[in-house]
Amino acid sequence: MEKSIYINVSLEEMRLAILEEQSLVELYYELPQNERMVGDIYYAKVAKVIKGLQAAFIDIGQKQDAFLHFSDLDERLLGFDPRSKEGSAFPHHRSYSWTADEVPIKKGDRILVQITKEPLAAKGARVTSNISLPGRYLVLVPNDQVVGVSRKIYNRKEKYRLKRIGQKFRKEGFGMVIRTVAEGKEEAELKADYENLIKTWEQLVKKMKGSQPPQLVHKEVGMLSSVIRDLFTADVNQLIVDDKKLFREIVRYMKDVSPQLVERVKLYQEKMPIFDKYNIEAQINKSLSRKVWLKRGGYIFIDHTEALTAIDVNSGRFSGKADHDMNSLKINLDAAKEIARQLRLRDIGGIIIIDFIDMINAKNRQKLQDEFKKELRKDRAQANIAPVSEFGIIEMTRERVRPTLLFAISEPCPACVGTGRVISKSTTSAKIERWMKRYRREGGSRSVQLVVHPELAKYLSEGKKSPLRKLTWSYWTRIKIVTDENISMDEFRFMDKMGEEDLTDRFIS
C-alpha cells in the first residue's frame, strides 16, 4: 500500500496530511493558540475530592481543573517527594485497588499527573498518575518492572527477541513497552532510546525539586514531532514538506534515529501550493461536510452532539438489482469502509452510534460487523465495537485524545449557538406581536422603531397582508422598520419614536 506524508507550513498554522493510496486518512493541525497538551506532565495539587464520583479535580494551573478518576491513580506515586534524600526513589509498592468507600487522596495533596485527553468545551483535561514517557522505539514506564511488546507485532519470534533484549538492559525501577516501530531493530538502538528516556525522567524529577505545584515539569514534543516520531516508519514511501527550515530539522532528526529513511524526505519547491498539487485541499473541504457521498450513490450524515456522535447511512441514488437485503449489504459495506476512514480523518472520539440500513439476514449483519472491524484495525486509536443490533445499529467507542477536527478548526455559530438551526421568521414575528401586545397594554406610545435583520425586515414588510401591516392595524401603532446586518436573524430590538431609548427588555416575557 502506498503511504505518503505531506506537510504544509504557513504563517498561521502547520498542517500534516497522511495519504494511503492517494486518499486522505489522517489530518493534523498545529495552531499557535491550540498548543498540544497530551503527554504533558504536571507537578500538581488536589483541588477537590468527590467521593461519589470516585474522582478528584486536580489543579494544574489551567483555567479548568483536570479530572482524575481513582482508577487512573498509581498508588506507588502517592506521597512521592522529589525533595527526599532518596531523590527519585519511590515509596514501597503494594498491589492495591481502591474500594468504593476508600478515598486515596485528599484536598491539598501533591501529585504527579500526566494529561491523557485534551480539554474539550467546558470540560477540563483528563489526567492519570500512571506516568509514561514515549520515545522513538519504546515507552518508558517509571516505577515499574514490566517489559511489554506492542500487540501490533504479530511475529512470535520477533516478540520474544525484543522482550529478551529489553529484559537484558532494563534498570531497576524503570519498565518499558517496546513499540511497533522497534520491529527488526538492534539492541544498541533500543538501549540508546531507553537511556535517553531515563535522562528525561531524571531532569523531570530535578525540576520538581525546585518548584511548587502547580508546575509543568515535562512538555511533550509538539504535534509535528510526535507524528514524525510515531508514524514516519519504513512503510511510508515519502515525506514531502514545503518549508526549508522544517525540512532541515526533519532530516537532522531522521539522521539520528532512522538514517535509512532520510532519502525519503523531500523538499517541495513548486509554485502551486503543496496541498493543491496532491489534491489534499479538496479532500479536506469534503472532510468537514456533514454529508459524505459513497461510491455507489449512497451517503452518510455525521452529526456531533455534546454526548456522542451520530452517523446515519442512507441508500440515496442506489437502487441495485438484487433483493433488498443484498442491496442494503452493499451500501452498508461501502459505508463501513468510509466511516472507518472518516473516524480517523476527523479524529472523532467518545461514544459513536451508527445507524446502518436495516438487514433481515443475520449472516449479512455479521458480514458488516467483520468488515467494519477489519477497517478499524488500520486506526491507531483504540476502538471497541458492539454487535450489529436487529435494527442495524452499531454502538462503539473510540479513544478520544484531542478535540475532533471540526471543533479544533471551527467556532460555534453566534446565530444558532451550535445547534445548526435558528428560530423561523414566522416564530420571530409572533414574538414581536406578543411584545407589542404587552407594550400597548402598559399604555406605550403609538409610534416606535423596530430594528431587525434585513432578511427579517423583508419577511415582515412584503405583501398586502404582511405581518407589519397586521400589527399596525391591530394595535393602532405606527411601526418604522430599521435594518441592521449585525443583528441576528431571530433577534429584534424596539426603540422609541426617535430611536434614542431601547424599550425591548422592559416588555420581554
Coordinates of C-alpha atoms in Angstrom, one line a residue:
M1 CA 0.0 0.0 0.0
E2 CA 1.4 3.4 -1.0
K3 CA 1.6 5.7 2.0
S4 CA 2.8 9.3 2.0
I5 CA 3.1 12.2 4.4
Y6 CA 2.7 15.9 3.3
I7 CA 3.5 18.9 5.5
N8 CA 2.3 22.4 4.7
V9 CA 3.6 25.4 6.7
S10 CA 2.0 28.9 6.7
L11 CA 2.2 31.9 9.0
E12 CA -0.9 30.9 11.0
E13 CA -0.8 27.1 11.1
M14 CA 1.0 23.9 10.2
R15 CA -0.9 21.1 8.6
L16 CA 0.2 17.4 8.2
A17 CA -1.7 15.1 6.0
I18 CA -1.3 11.3 5.7
L19 CA -2.5 9.7 2.4
E20 CA -3.0 6.0 1.7
E21 CA -3.4 5.2 -2.0
Q22 CA -3.9 8.9 -2.6
S23 CA -6.8 9.0 -0.2
L24 CA -6.6 11.3 2.8
V25 CA -6.9 9.3 6.0
E26 CA -5.4 11.5 8.8
L27 CA -5.1 15.2 9.1
Y28 CA -3.3 17.2 11.9
Y29 CA -3.4 20.9 12.6
E30 CA -0.9 22.7 14.8
L31 CA -2.1 26.2 15.7
P32 CA -0.2 28.7 17.8
Q33 CA -3.2 29.2 20.1
N34 CA -4.0 25.5 20.4
E35 CA -0.8 24.0 21.7
R36 CA -0.8 20.2 22.1
M37 CA -1.2 19.2 25.8
V38 CA -1.5 15.4 25.6
G39 CA 1.6 13.8 27.3
D40 CA 2.5 16.9 29.4
I41 CA 3.4 16.1 33.0
Y42 CA 2.5 18.4 35.9
Y43 CA 3.6 18.5 39.5
A44 CA 0.1 19.4 40.7
K45 CA -2.1 19.5 43.8
V46 CA -5.5 18.1 44.6
A47 CA -8.2 20.9 44.4
K48 CA -11.3 18.8 45.3
V49 CA -12.2 15.2 46.0
I50 CA -15.6 13.9 45.1
K51 CA -16.1 10.5 46.8
G52 CA -19.4 9.8 45.0
L53 CA -17.7 10.1 41.6
Q54 CA -14.6 8.2 42.8
A55 CA -12.6 11.0 41.3
A56 CA -10.7 14.2 42.1
F57 CA -10.2 17.5 40.4
I58 CA -6.5 18.5 40.1
D59 CA -5.1 22.0 39.9
I60 CA -2.6 22.0 37.1
G61 CA -2.5 25.8 36.6
Q62 CA -5.1 25.9 33.8
K63 CA -8.4 27.7 33.6
Q64 CA -10.3 24.4 34.4
D65 CA -9.1 21.8 36.9
A66 CA -8.2 18.5 35.4
F67 CA -10.2 15.3 36.1
L68 CA -8.6 12.3 37.7
H69 CA -10.6 9.1 38.3
F70 CA -9.4 6.9 41.1
S71 CA -8.9 4.1 38.5
D72 CA -6.2 6.2 37.0
L73 CA -4.3 6.5 40.3
D74 CA -0.9 4.9 40.6
E75 CA -0.6 4.1 44.3
R76 CA 3.2 3.9 44.0
L77 CA 3.4 7.6 43.2
L78 CA 1.2 8.8 46.1
G79 CA 3.4 10.6 48.5
F80 CA 6.3 10.8 46.0
D81 CA 8.5 13.6 47.2
P82 CA 11.3 14.7 44.9
R83 CA 13.0 16.6 47.8
S84 CA 13.6 13.4 49.8
K85 CA 17.1 12.0 50.4
E86 CA 16.3 9.1 48.1
G87 CA 15.9 11.6 45.2
S88 CA 14.0 9.7 42.5
A89 CA 13.1 6.8 44.8
F90 CA 9.5 5.7 45.1
P91 CA 7.5 4.6 48.2
H92 CA 7.3 0.9 48.7
H93 CA 4.9 -0.7 46.2
R94 CA 1.8 -2.6 47.3
S95 CA -0.5 -4.3 45.0
Y96 CA -3.7 -2.4 45.7
S97 CA -7.1 -1.4 44.2
W98 CA -9.4 1.2 45.7
T99 CA -12.7 0.1 47.1
A100 CA -15.9 2.3 46.8
D101 CA -15.5 3.5 50.4
E102 CA -11.8 4.5 50.3
V103 CA -10.5 7.9 49.3
P104 CA -6.8 7.5 48.5
I105 CA -6.1 11.3 48.2
K106 CA -7.3 14.4 50.0
K107 CA -7.5 18.1 49.2
G108 CA -4.1 19.8 49.1
D109 CA -2.1 16.6 48.4
R110 CA 0.7 17.0 45.9
I111 CA 0.6 14.6 43.0
L112 CA 2.4 14.0 39.7
V113 CA -0.1 13.7 36.8
Q114 CA 0.1 13.3 33.0
I115 CA -2.6 14.6 30.6
T116 CA -4.3 11.8 28.6
K117 CA -7.1 13.9 27.0
E118 CA -7.2 17.5 25.8
P119 CA -9.7 19.9 27.4
L120 CA -13.0 20.0 25.4
A121 CA -15.6 22.7 25.6
A122 CA -16.4 23.2 29.3
K123 CA -14.6 20.1 30.4
G124 CA -11.0 20.2 31.7
A125 CA -8.2 17.9 30.7
R126 CA -8.3 14.2 31.8
V127 CA -5.2 13.1 33.7
T128 CA -3.6 10.0 35.1
S129 CA -0.9 9.4 37.6
N130 CA 0.3 6.3 35.6
I131 CA 3.2 8.2 34.1
S132 CA 4.9 7.1 30.8
L133 CA 7.5 8.8 28.5
P134 CA 7.3 7.8 24.8
G135 CA 10.4 7.6 22.7
R136 CA 11.1 6.5 19.2
Y137 CA 11.3 2.7 19.8
L138 CA 9.8 2.3 23.3
V139 CA 7.8 3.9 26.1
L140 CA 9.5 4.3 29.5
V141 CA 7.3 3.3 32.5
P142 CA 8.9 4.7 35.6
N143 CA 8.4 2.8 38.9
D144 CA 7.6 -0.4 37.2
Q145 CA 9.4 -3.7 36.2
V146 CA 7.4 -4.7 33.2
V147 CA 8.9 -5.3 29.7
G148 CA 6.0 -5.3 27.3
V149 CA 5.9 -5.6 23.5
S150 CA 3.3 -3.9 21.1
R151 CA 0.3 -6.1 20.3
K152 CA 0.7 -5.0 16.7
I153 CA 3.9 -7.1 16.3
Y154 CA 2.4 -10.4 15.3
N155 CA 5.6 -12.4 14.7
R156 CA 6.0 -14.5 17.9
K157 CA 9.8 -15.0 17.4
E158 CA 10.3 -11.2 16.9
K159 CA 8.2 -10.5 20.0
Y160 CA 10.3 -12.9 22.1
R161 CA 13.6 -11.4 20.7
L162 CA 12.5 -7.9 21.6
K163 CA 11.3 -8.9 25.1
R164 CA 14.6 -10.7 25.7
I165 CA 16.6 -7.6 24.6
G166 CA 14.5 -5.3 26.8
Q167 CA 15.0 -7.6 29.9
K168 CA 18.7 -7.5 29.3
F169 CA 19.2 -3.8 29.7
R170 CA 16.2 -2.8 31.9
K171 CA 17.2 -0.9 35.0
E172 CA 15.6 -1.3 38.4
G173 CA 12.5 0.9 38.9
F174 CA 12.0 1.5 35.1
G175 CA 9.9 -0.7 33.0
M176 CA 9.2 -0.3 29.3
V177 CA 6.8 -1.1 26.5
I178 CA 8.5 -1.8 23.1
R179 CA 6.7 -0.1 20.2
T180 CA 5.7 -1.4 16.8
V181 CA 8.4 0.6 15.0
A182 CA 11.1 -1.3 17.0
E183 CA 10.4 -4.4 14.9
G184 CA 13.7 -5.6 13.4
K185 CA 15.8 -3.1 15.4
E186 CA 19.1 -4.0 17.1
E187 CA 19.8 -3.9 20.8
A188 CA 22.1 -0.8 20.6
E189 CA 19.3 1.4 19.1
L190 CA 16.7 0.3 21.7
K191 CA 19.2 0.7 24.6
A192 CA 20.1 4.2 23.5
D193 CA 16.4 5.2 23.3
Y194 CA 15.8 3.7 26.8
E195 CA 18.8 5.6 28.4
N196 CA 17.7 8.9 26.8
L197 CA 14.2 8.5 28.3
I198 CA 15.7 7.8 31.8
K199 CA 17.7 11.0 31.4
T200 CA 14.4 12.8 30.6
W201 CA 12.8 11.4 33.7
E202 CA 15.8 12.5 35.9
Q203 CA 15.5 16.0 34.5
L204 CA 11.8 16.0 35.3
V205 CA 12.5 15.0 38.9
K206 CA 15.2 17.6 39.2
K207 CA 12.7 20.3 38.0
M208 CA 10.2 19.1 40.6
K209 CA 12.7 19.6 43.4
G210 CA 12.9 23.3 42.8
S211 CA 9.2 24.1 42.2
Q212 CA 5.9 24.5 43.9
P213 CA 2.7 22.9 42.5
P214 CA 1.1 23.5 40.1
Q215 CA 4.0 23.4 37.8
L216 CA 4.6 22.0 34.3
V217 CA 7.7 19.7 34.7
H218 CA 7.7 18.0 31.3
K219 CA 6.5 19.3 28.0
E220 CA 5.7 16.6 25.4
V221 CA 7.0 17.2 21.9
G222 CA 4.7 19.1 19.5
M223 CA 2.2 17.5 17.2
L224 CA 4.5 17.5 14.2
S225 CA 7.4 16.0 16.1
S226 CA 5.2 13.3 17.7
V227 CA 3.6 12.3 14.4
I228 CA 7.0 12.0 12.6
R229 CA 8.4 10.1 15.6
D230 CA 5.4 7.7 15.7
L231 CA 4.3 7.5 12.0
F232 CA 7.3 8.0 9.8
T233 CA 8.3 4.4 9.6
A234 CA 9.5 2.0 6.9
D235 CA 6.1 1.6 5.3
V236 CA 5.9 5.3 4.4
N237 CA 7.1 5.9 0.8
Q238 CA 7.8 9.6 1.1
L239 CA 7.6 12.7 3.4
I240 CA 7.3 15.9 1.5
V241 CA 7.5 19.3 3.2
D242 CA 7.2 22.8 1.7
D243 CA 9.4 24.7 4.3
K244 CA 13.2 24.7 4.1
K245 CA 13.8 25.2 7.8
L246 CA 11.4 22.4 8.8
F247 CA 12.9 20.2 6.0
R248 CA 16.4 20.6 7.6
E249 CA 15.1 19.9 11.1
I250 CA 13.4 16.6 9.9
V251 CA 16.5 15.5 8.0
R252 CA 18.7 16.2 11.1
Y253 CA 16.3 14.2 13.3
M254 CA 16.0 11.3 10.9
K255 CA 19.8 11.0 10.6
D256 CA 19.9 10.4 14.4
V257 CA 17.0 7.9 14.7
S258 CA 16.5 6.3 11.2
P259 CA 19.2 7.2 8.7
Q260 CA 17.8 4.7 6.2
L261 CA 14.7 6.9 5.8
V262 CA 16.5 10.2 5.2
E263 CA 16.4 9.9 1.4
R264 CA 12.6 9.7 1.6
V265 CA 12.3 13.2 3.0
K266 CA 11.8 15.7 0.1
L267 CA 11.6 19.5 -0.1
Y268 CA 8.6 20.8 -2.2
Q269 CA 9.6 23.9 -4.2
E270 CA 6.9 24.3 -6.9
K271 CA 4.8 27.4 -7.1
M272 CA 1.5 25.5 -6.8
P273 CA 0.6 25.0 -3.1
I274 CA 1.5 21.6 -2.0
F275 CA -2.0 20.6 -0.8
D276 CA -3.4 21.7 -4.2
K277 CA -0.8 19.7 -6.1
Y278 CA -1.7 16.4 -4.4
N279 CA -5.4 17.0 -4.3
I280 CA -5.4 17.3 -0.5
E281 CA -7.2 20.6 -0.2
A282 CA -10.3 19.3 -2.0
Q283 CA -10.4 16.3 0.3
I284 CA -10.1 18.5 3.4
N285 CA -13.1 20.5 2.3
K286 CA -15.1 17.4 1.9
S287 CA -14.0 16.1 5.3
L288 CA -15.8 18.9 7.1
S289 CA -19.0 18.4 5.3
R290 CA -21.9 16.9 7.2
K291 CA -22.9 14.8 4.2
V292 CA -20.4 12.3 2.7
W293 CA -21.2 10.5 -0.6
L294 CA -20.4 6.8 -1.1
K295 CA -19.2 5.2 -4.4
R296 CA -22.5 3.5 -5.3
G297 CA -24.6 6.6 -4.8
G298 CA -25.4 6.2 -1.1
Y299 CA -24.3 8.7 1.5
I300 CA -23.8 9.2 5.2
F301 CA -24.6 12.0 7.6
I302 CA -22.3 12.8 10.5
D303 CA -23.7 14.9 13.4
H304 CA -21.9 15.9 16.6
T305 CA -23.6 16.4 20.0
E306 CA -22.2 17.0 23.4
A307 CA -22.7 13.4 24.5
L308 CA -22.0 11.4 21.3
T309 CA -21.5 11.4 17.5
A310 CA -24.4 10.0 15.4
I311 CA -23.8 8.7 11.9
D312 CA -26.7 7.8 9.6
V313 CA -26.4 5.7 6.5
N314 CA -28.7 6.2 3.5
S315 CA -29.1 4.4 0.2
G316 CA -29.5 7.7 -1.8
R317 CA -29.5 7.1 -5.5
F318 CA -28.5 3.4 -5.3
S319 CA -31.3 1.1 -6.3
G320 CA -29.4 -2.1 -7.2
K321 CA -30.7 -5.3 -9.0
A322 CA -30.6 -7.8 -6.1
D323 CA -33.1 -8.2 -3.3
H324 CA -33.5 -5.6 -0.6
D325 CA -31.2 -7.3 1.9
M326 CA -28.3 -7.7 -0.6
N327 CA -28.7 -4.1 -1.8
S328 CA -28.6 -2.9 1.8
L329 CA -25.5 -5.1 2.5
K330 CA -23.6 -3.5 -0.5
I331 CA -24.4 0.1 0.7
N332 CA -23.6 -0.8 4.3
L333 CA -20.2 -2.3 3.4
D334 CA -19.3 0.8 1.4
A335 CA -20.4 2.9 4.4
A336 CA -18.4 0.8 6.9
K337 CA -15.2 1.5 4.9
E338 CA -15.9 5.2 4.6
I339 CA -17.0 5.6 8.2
A340 CA -13.8 4.0 9.4
R341 CA -11.8 6.4 7.3
Q342 CA -13.9 9.4 8.5
L343 CA -13.3 8.5 12.1
R344 CA -9.6 8.6 11.6
L345 CA -9.7 11.7 9.4
R346 CA -11.9 13.8 11.7
D347 CA -10.4 12.2 14.8
I348 CA -13.9 11.5 16.2
G349 CA -13.7 10.0 19.7
G350 CA -16.0 9.1 22.6
I351 CA -19.4 7.3 22.0
I352 CA -20.4 6.8 18.4
I353 CA -23.8 5.5 17.2
I354 CA -24.0 4.3 13.6
D355 CA -27.5 3.7 12.0
F356 CA -26.9 1.3 9.1
I357 CA -29.6 0.3 6.7
D358 CA -31.7 -2.5 8.2
M359 CA -30.9 -6.1 7.1
I360 CA -33.1 -9.1 8.0
N361 CA -30.5 -11.8 7.4
A362 CA -28.2 -12.4 10.4
K363 CA -25.4 -13.5 8.2
N364 CA -25.4 -10.2 6.4
R365 CA -25.2 -8.4 9.7
Q366 CA -22.2 -10.5 10.7
K367 CA -20.5 -9.7 7.3
L368 CA -21.0 -6.0 8.1
Q369 CA -19.6 -6.4 11.6
D370 CA -16.5 -8.3 10.3
E371 CA -15.8 -5.8 7.5
F372 CA -16.1 -2.8 9.9
K373 CA -13.7 -4.4 12.4
K374 CA -11.3 -5.1 9.6
E375 CA -11.3 -1.4 8.6
L376 CA -10.9 -0.2 12.1
R377 CA -7.7 -2.2 12.5
K378 CA -6.0 0.4 10.3
D379 CA -6.7 3.0 13.0
R380 CA -4.1 3.8 15.7
A381 CA -6.7 4.8 18.2
Q382 CA -8.3 2.1 20.2
A383 CA -11.9 1.3 19.4
N384 CA -14.5 -1.0 21.0
I385 CA -17.4 -2.2 18.9
A386 CA -20.7 -3.8 19.9
P387 CA -22.5 -6.4 17.6
V388 CA -24.9 -5.1 15.0
S389 CA -28.4 -4.9 16.5
E390 CA -31.5 -6.2 14.8
F391 CA -32.3 -2.5 13.9
G392 CA -29.0 -2.2 12.1
I393 CA -27.3 0.0 14.7
I394 CA -23.7 -0.3 15.8
E395 CA -22.7 1.2 19.1
M396 CA -18.9 1.8 19.6
T397 CA -16.4 3.9 21.4
R398 CA -13.2 5.3 20.0
E399 CA -10.3 6.6 22.0
R400 CA -10.5 10.4 22.3
V401 CA -7.1 12.1 22.8
R402 CA -7.6 15.5 21.2
P403 CA -10.7 17.5 20.1
T404 CA -12.4 16.4 17.0
L405 CA -11.1 18.1 13.8
L406 CA -14.3 20.0 13.4
F407 CA -14.0 21.6 16.8
A408 CA -10.3 22.2 16.5
I409 CA -10.6 24.4 13.4
S410 CA -14.0 26.0 13.8
E411 CA -16.0 28.1 16.2
P412 CA -19.7 27.9 17.3
C413 CA -22.1 29.9 15.1
P414 CA -23.1 33.1 17.0
A415 CA -26.6 32.9 15.5
C416 CA -27.5 29.2 16.2
V417 CA -25.0 28.7 19.1
G418 CA -24.0 25.3 17.8
T419 CA -27.5 23.9 17.2
G420 CA -27.3 24.3 13.4
R421 CA -30.8 25.9 13.3
V422 CA -32.3 29.3 14.0
I423 CA -35.8 30.4 15.0
S424 CA -38.0 30.7 12.0
K425 CA -39.2 34.1 10.7
S426 CA -42.8 33.3 11.4
T427 CA -42.0 32.4 15.1
T428 CA -39.9 35.6 15.5
S429 CA -42.8 37.6 14.0
A430 CA -45.1 36.0 16.6
K431 CA -42.7 37.0 19.4
I432 CA -42.8 40.6 18.0
E433 CA -46.6 40.6 18.2
R434 CA -46.5 39.4 21.8
W435 CA -44.1 42.1 22.7
M436 CA -46.3 44.7 21.1
K437 CA -49.4 43.4 23.0
R438 CA -47.6 43.9 26.4
Y439 CA -46.3 47.3 25.3
R440 CA -49.7 48.6 24.4
R441 CA -51.3 47.1 27.4
E442 CA -49.0 49.2 29.6
G443 CA -50.0 52.3 27.6
G444 CA -47.0 52.6 25.4
S445 CA -46.6 55.3 22.7
R446 CA -48.3 54.8 19.3
S447 CA -45.1 55.3 17.4
V448 CA -42.0 53.1 17.7
Q449 CA -39.0 51.9 15.7
L450 CA -38.3 48.1 15.1
V451 CA -34.7 47.1 14.5
V452 CA -34.3 43.8 12.7
H453 CA -32.0 41.9 10.3
P454 CA -32.6 42.8 6.6
E455 CA -33.9 39.3 5.8
L456 CA -36.5 39.5 8.6
A457 CA -37.4 43.1 7.6
K458 CA -38.2 41.8 4.1
Y459 CA -40.4 39.0 5.5
L460 CA -42.3 41.4 7.8
S461 CA -43.0 44.0 5.1
E462 CA -43.8 42.0 1.9
G463 CA -47.3 41.7 0.6
K464 CA -50.6 43.4 1.2
K465 CA -51.2 41.1 4.2
S466 CA -47.7 41.4 5.6
P467 CA -47.2 40.9 9.4
L468 CA -46.2 44.5 9.8
R469 CA -49.5 45.8 8.2
K470 CA -51.4 43.5 10.5
L471 CA -49.6 44.7 13.6
T472 CA -50.1 48.3 12.7
W473 CA -53.9 47.9 12.3
S474 CA -54.3 45.6 15.2
Y475 CA -52.6 47.8 17.8
W476 CA -53.1 51.2 16.1
T477 CA -49.3 51.8 16.3
R478 CA -47.0 53.3 13.7
I479 CA -44.0 50.9 13.4
K480 CA -40.9 52.1 11.5
I481 CA -38.6 49.3 10.5
V482 CA -34.8 49.9 10.7
T483 CA -32.5 47.2 9.3
D484 CA -29.2 46.2 10.9
E485 CA -27.0 43.5 9.4
N486 CA -25.2 43.0 12.7
I487 CA -28.3 41.8 14.5
S488 CA -29.1 38.0 14.3
M489 CA -31.9 36.7 12.2
D490 CA -34.1 35.7 15.2
E491 CA -33.4 38.9 17.2
F492 CA -35.3 42.2 17.4
R493 CA -35.0 45.5 19.2
F494 CA -37.8 48.1 19.8
M495 CA -36.7 51.7 20.2
D496 CA -38.8 54.8 21.0
K497 CA -40.0 57.1 18.2
M498 CA -36.7 59.0 17.9
G499 CA -34.6 55.8 18.1
E500 CA -32.9 57.0 21.3
E501 CA -34.3 54.7 24.1
D502 CA -34.2 50.9 23.9
L503 CA -37.6 49.6 25.1
T504 CA -37.2 45.9 24.3
D505 CA -36.2 44.4 27.7
R506 CA -39.0 46.2 29.6
F507 CA -41.7 44.2 27.8
I508 CA -39.9 40.8 27.2
S509 CA -41.7 37.9 28.9

